[in-house]
CSV table of C-alpha atoms in Angstrom, one decimal:
chain,number,residue,atom,x,y,z
A,1,ASP,CA,20.4,159.0,102.7
A,2,GLN,CA,23.7,157.5,104.0
A,3,GLN,CA,23.9,154.2,102.0
A,4,VAL,CA,27.4,153.4,103.4
A,5,LYS,CA,28.0,153.9,107.1
A,6,GLN,CA,31.1,153.8,109.2
A,7,ASN,CA,29.7,154.1,112.7
A,8,SER,CA,33.0,154.5,114.5
A,9,PRO,CA,34.5,157.9,114.0
A,10,SER,CA,37.7,156.8,115.5
A,11,LEU,CA,39.7,153.8,116.7
A,12,SER,CA,42.8,153.6,118.8
A,13,VAL,CA,45.0,150.5,119.0
A,14,GLN,CA,48.5,149.5,120.2
A,15,GLU,CA,51.3,148.8,117.8
A,16,GLY,CA,51.4,145.1,117.0
A,17,ARG,CA,47.7,144.5,117.8
A,18,ILE,CA,44.9,144.0,115.4
A,19,SER,CA,42.9,146.9,114.0
A,20,ILE,CA,39.3,146.1,113.0
A,21,LEU,CA,37.4,148.8,111.0
A,22,ASN,CA,33.8,148.3,110.3
A,23,CYS,CA,31.4,149.4,107.6
A,24,ASP,CA,27.7,148.8,107.0
A,25,TYR,CA,25.7,149.4,103.9
A,26,THR,CA,22.0,149.5,103.1
A,27,ASN,CA,21.8,149.2,99.3
A,28,SER,CA,21.6,145.5,98.4
A,29,MET,CA,22.6,146.4,94.8
A,30,PHE,CA,26.2,147.2,95.9
A,31,ASP,CA,28.3,144.3,94.7
A,32,TYR,CA,31.9,145.6,94.9
A,33,PHE,CA,33.6,147.1,97.9
A,34,LEU,CA,36.8,148.9,98.4
A,35,TRP,CA,38.9,150.3,101.3
A,36,TYR,CA,40.9,153.4,101.0
A,37,LYS,CA,43.4,155.1,103.4
A,38,LYS,CA,43.7,158.8,103.5
A,39,TYR,CA,46.2,161.3,105.0
A,40,PRO,CA,45.2,164.9,105.5
A,41,ALA,CA,45.3,167.1,102.4
A,42,GLU,CA,46.1,164.1,100.2
A,43,GLY,CA,44.0,161.9,98.0
A,44,PRO,CA,42.7,158.5,99.2
A,45,THR,CA,45.1,155.6,98.5
A,46,PHE,CA,43.5,152.3,97.4
A,47,LEU,CA,44.2,149.4,99.9
A,48,ILE,CA,42.1,146.4,99.1
A,49,SER,CA,38.8,145.4,97.5
A,50,ILE,CA,36.3,142.6,97.5
A,51,SER,CA,33.6,141.4,95.2
A,52,SER,CA,30.3,140.3,96.5
A,53,ILE,CA,30.9,136.7,95.3
A,54,LYS,CA,33.6,136.4,97.9
A,55,ASP,CA,33.5,136.6,101.6
A,56,LYS,CA,37.2,137.3,102.2
A,57,ASN,CA,40.2,138.8,100.5
A,58,GLU,CA,43.7,139.1,101.8
A,59,ASP,CA,46.6,141.2,100.9
A,60,GLY,CA,49.6,141.1,103.2
A,61,ARG,CA,48.6,142.6,106.5
A,62,PHE,CA,45.2,143.6,105.2
A,63,THR,CA,42.1,141.4,105.1
A,64,VAL,CA,38.6,142.4,104.2
A,65,PHE,CA,35.6,140.3,105.2
A,66,LEU,CA,32.2,140.6,103.6
A,67,ASN,CA,29.0,139.4,105.2
A,68,LYS,CA,26.3,139.9,102.6
A,69,SER,CA,23.4,138.8,104.7
A,70,ALA,CA,24.3,141.3,107.3
A,71,LYS,CA,25.3,144.0,104.8
A,72,HIS,CA,28.5,144.4,106.7
A,73,LEU,CA,32.2,144.5,105.8
A,74,SER,CA,35.3,144.8,107.9
A,75,LEU,CA,38.9,145.6,107.4
A,76,HIS,CA,41.5,143.8,109.6
A,77,ILE,CA,45.0,145.1,109.9
A,78,VAL,CA,47.5,142.7,111.5
A,79,PRO,CA,49.8,143.6,113.0
A,80,SER,CA,49.0,147.3,113.2
A,81,GLN,CA,51.9,149.8,112.8
A,82,PRO,CA,52.2,153.5,113.6
A,83,GLY,CA,52.4,154.3,109.9
A,84,ASP,CA,48.9,152.9,109.5
A,85,SER,CA,47.5,155.9,111.4
A,86,ALA,CA,45.2,157.6,108.9
A,87,VAL,CA,41.5,158.0,108.0
A,88,TYR,CA,40.1,154.8,106.5
A,89,PHE,CA,37.1,154.9,104.1
A,90,CYS,CA,35.1,152.1,102.8
A,91,ALA,CA,33.4,152.6,99.5
A,92,ALA,CA,30.9,150.6,97.4
A,93,ILE,CA,29.8,150.4,93.8
A,94,ASN,CA,26.3,149.7,92.5
A,95,PRO,CA,26.5,148.4,88.9
A,96,ALA,CA,22.8,148.7,88.2
A,97,GLY,CA,22.1,150.7,85.1
A,98,GLY,CA,23.9,153.7,83.7
A,99,THR,CA,23.9,155.6,87.0
A,100,SER,CA,26.7,153.5,88.4
A,101,TYR,CA,29.6,154.5,86.2
A,102,GLY,CA,32.5,155.8,88.0
A,103,LYS,CA,30.5,156.4,91.2
A,104,LEU,CA,32.0,155.2,94.5
A,105,THR,CA,29.7,155.7,97.5
A,106,PHE,CA,31.9,156.4,100.5
A,107,GLY,CA,31.4,156.0,104.2
A,108,GLN,CA,32.2,158.9,106.5
A,109,GLY,CA,35.6,157.5,107.5
A,110,THR,CA,37.2,156.2,110.6
A,111,ILE,CA,40.3,157.8,112.1
A,112,LEU,CA,42.7,155.0,113.1
A,113,THR,CA,45.5,155.9,115.5
A,114,VAL,CA,48.2,153.3,116.2
A,115,HIS,CA,50.2,154.0,119.3
A,116,PRO,CA,53.9,152.9,119.5
B,1,LYS,CA,54.2,154.9,86.0
B,2,ALA,CA,53.0,158.4,86.8
B,3,GLY,CA,50.0,158.7,89.1
B,4,VAL,CA,47.0,161.0,88.8
B,5,THR,CA,48.0,164.6,88.7
B,6,GLN,CA,45.8,167.5,89.8
B,7,THR,CA,46.6,171.1,89.3
B,8,PRO,CA,46.7,173.5,91.0
B,9,ARG,CA,47.2,172.0,94.5
B,10,TYR,CA,45.8,175.1,96.3
B,11,LEU,CA,43.5,177.9,95.2
B,12,ILE,CA,42.0,180.9,96.8
B,13,LYS,CA,39.0,182.6,95.1
B,14,THR,CA,36.5,185.2,95.9
B,15,ARG,CA,32.7,184.7,96.1
B,16,GLY,CA,31.1,185.1,92.7
B,17,GLN,CA,34.2,184.1,90.7
B,18,GLN,CA,34.7,181.0,88.7
B,19,VAL,CA,37.4,178.4,88.9
B,20,THR,CA,38.8,175.6,86.6
B,21,LEU,CA,40.6,172.6,88.0
B,22,SER,CA,42.6,170.2,86.0
B,23,CYS,CA,43.2,166.4,86.2
B,24,SER,CA,45.6,164.2,84.2
B,25,PRO,CA,44.7,160.5,84.7
B,26,ILE,CA,47.1,157.6,84.8
B,27,SER,CA,48.2,156.7,81.3
B,28,GLY,CA,45.8,154.3,79.7
B,29,HIS,CA,43.0,155.1,82.0
B,30,ARG,CA,39.9,156.4,80.2
B,31,SER,CA,37.5,157.0,83.1
B,32,VAL,CA,37.9,160.1,85.2
B,33,SER,CA,35.6,160.9,88.2
B,34,TRP,CA,35.5,163.9,90.4
B,35,TYR,CA,34.7,164.1,94.1
B,36,GLN,CA,34.2,166.9,96.6
B,37,GLN,CA,35.4,166.3,100.2
B,38,THR,CA,34.2,168.5,103.0
B,39,PRO,CA,34.3,167.9,106.8
B,40,GLY,CA,30.5,167.8,107.0
B,41,GLN,CA,29.6,165.8,103.9
B,42,GLY,CA,32.5,163.5,103.5
B,43,LEU,CA,33.4,162.4,99.9
B,44,GLN,CA,30.6,163.2,97.5
B,45,PHE,CA,30.5,162.2,93.9
B,46,LEU,CA,30.4,165.0,91.3
B,47,PHE,CA,30.5,163.4,87.9
B,48,GLU,CA,32.3,160.8,85.7
B,49,TYR,CA,33.7,161.0,82.2
B,50,PHE,CA,34.6,158.2,79.9
B,51,SER,CA,35.9,158.8,76.3
B,52,GLU,CA,34.9,162.5,76.5
B,53,THR,CA,31.3,161.7,77.5
B,54,GLN,CA,29.7,162.4,80.8
B,55,ARG,CA,28.2,159.1,81.9
B,56,ASN,CA,27.1,159.9,85.4
B,57,LYS,CA,26.4,163.0,87.5
B,58,GLY,CA,26.0,163.4,91.3
B,59,ASN,CA,23.5,165.7,93.1
B,60,PHE,CA,25.3,169.0,92.6
B,61,PRO,CA,23.9,172.3,91.2
B,62,GLY,CA,24.5,173.2,87.6
B,63,ARG,CA,27.3,175.6,88.6
B,64,PHE,CA,29.5,172.5,88.7
B,65,SER,CA,30.5,171.3,85.3
B,66,GLY,CA,33.2,169.3,83.7
B,67,ARG,CA,34.6,168.0,80.5
B,68,GLN,CA,37.1,165.5,79.2
B,69,PHE,CA,39.5,165.8,76.3
B,70,SER,CA,40.6,163.2,73.8
B,71,ASN,CA,43.7,162.5,75.8
B,72,SER,CA,41.5,161.7,78.8
B,73,ARG,CA,42.6,164.7,80.7
B,74,SER,CA,39.7,166.3,82.5
B,75,GLU,CA,38.7,169.7,83.8
B,76,MET,CA,36.0,170.7,86.2
B,77,ASN,CA,34.6,174.2,86.4
B,78,VAL,CA,32.7,175.9,89.2
B,79,SER,CA,30.9,179.1,88.4
B,80,THR,CA,29.6,181.8,90.7
B,81,LEU,CA,31.6,180.5,93.7
B,82,GLU,CA,29.9,180.3,97.1
B,83,LEU,CA,31.6,180.1,100.5
B,84,GLY,CA,30.2,176.5,100.8
B,85,ASP,CA,32.2,175.4,97.7
B,86,SER,CA,35.4,175.5,99.9
B,87,ALA,CA,36.6,171.9,99.8
B,88,LEU,CA,39.1,169.4,98.7
B,89,TYR,CA,38.3,168.4,95.1
B,90,LEU,CA,39.6,165.0,94.2
B,91,CYS,CA,40.0,163.4,90.8
B,92,ALA,CA,40.1,159.6,90.3
B,93,SER,CA,41.0,157.6,87.3
B,94,SER,CA,40.3,154.0,86.4
B,95,LEU,CA,40.4,151.7,83.5
B,96,TRP,CA,36.7,150.8,83.1
B,97,ALA,CA,35.1,152.6,86.1
B,98,ARG,CA,33.0,149.7,87.4
B,99,TYR,CA,35.0,146.8,88.7
B,100,THR,CA,38.4,148.3,88.8
B,101,GLU,CA,39.9,150.3,91.5
B,102,ALA,CA,39.9,154.1,91.2
B,103,PHE,CA,43.2,155.8,91.9
B,104,PHE,CA,43.1,159.3,93.3
B,105,GLY,CA,45.2,162.4,92.8
B,106,GLN,CA,46.3,164.5,95.7
B,107,GLY,CA,43.5,166.9,95.2
B,108,THR,CA,43.0,170.7,94.8
B,109,ARG,CA,42.2,172.6,98.0
B,110,LEU,CA,39.8,175.4,97.0
B,111,THR,CA,39.2,178.2,99.5
B,112,VAL,CA,36.4,180.7,98.7
B,113,VAL,CA,36.6,183.9,100.7
């Protein structure tokens, strides 16, 4: 049961352009969402998060948008740089009850390639 | 401020053996979670510890276990290793484990032969 889905396995963009990474979720109990960036053989690095009470959060070149009614979130990277090339994971937290502690539910990831 | 430290970085074990992996969280973080990453299943939650107590457990067999010490350091153990246990094992620490970001270590790459 894939509760968090990243339907695009890969995305290729030109340096300087916008990268848009998408994520859909099915569990309406999720109320906090995070994006992580990961290089091979390394742990994920936290990028940006958003609470369900907001619809947008910005941090430098990274902006996350949340559409609760559509159960959809997206990460915008502007402008994209070659160093942004990595796997991007979205993750969600369900706070309901004791089964939520410490558990991030991850999507399958999207490989972003930024060409110089 | 030191990050999350996982040891060892790489490990090769034989089927049937057992293995113990270690994780030292960021100073002041009391929650430690463990994840398994494989190409087919992605990042899967194993369990979470807070103040030496396991508060949450994922859908893994009982061969996977863990513990947390009073200094918040955590270990996970896998007994009777199977080929399918080959994966990158990641540890994450956070302050309160619900609305705070989890910071990951570099992982331990376990290969079972």
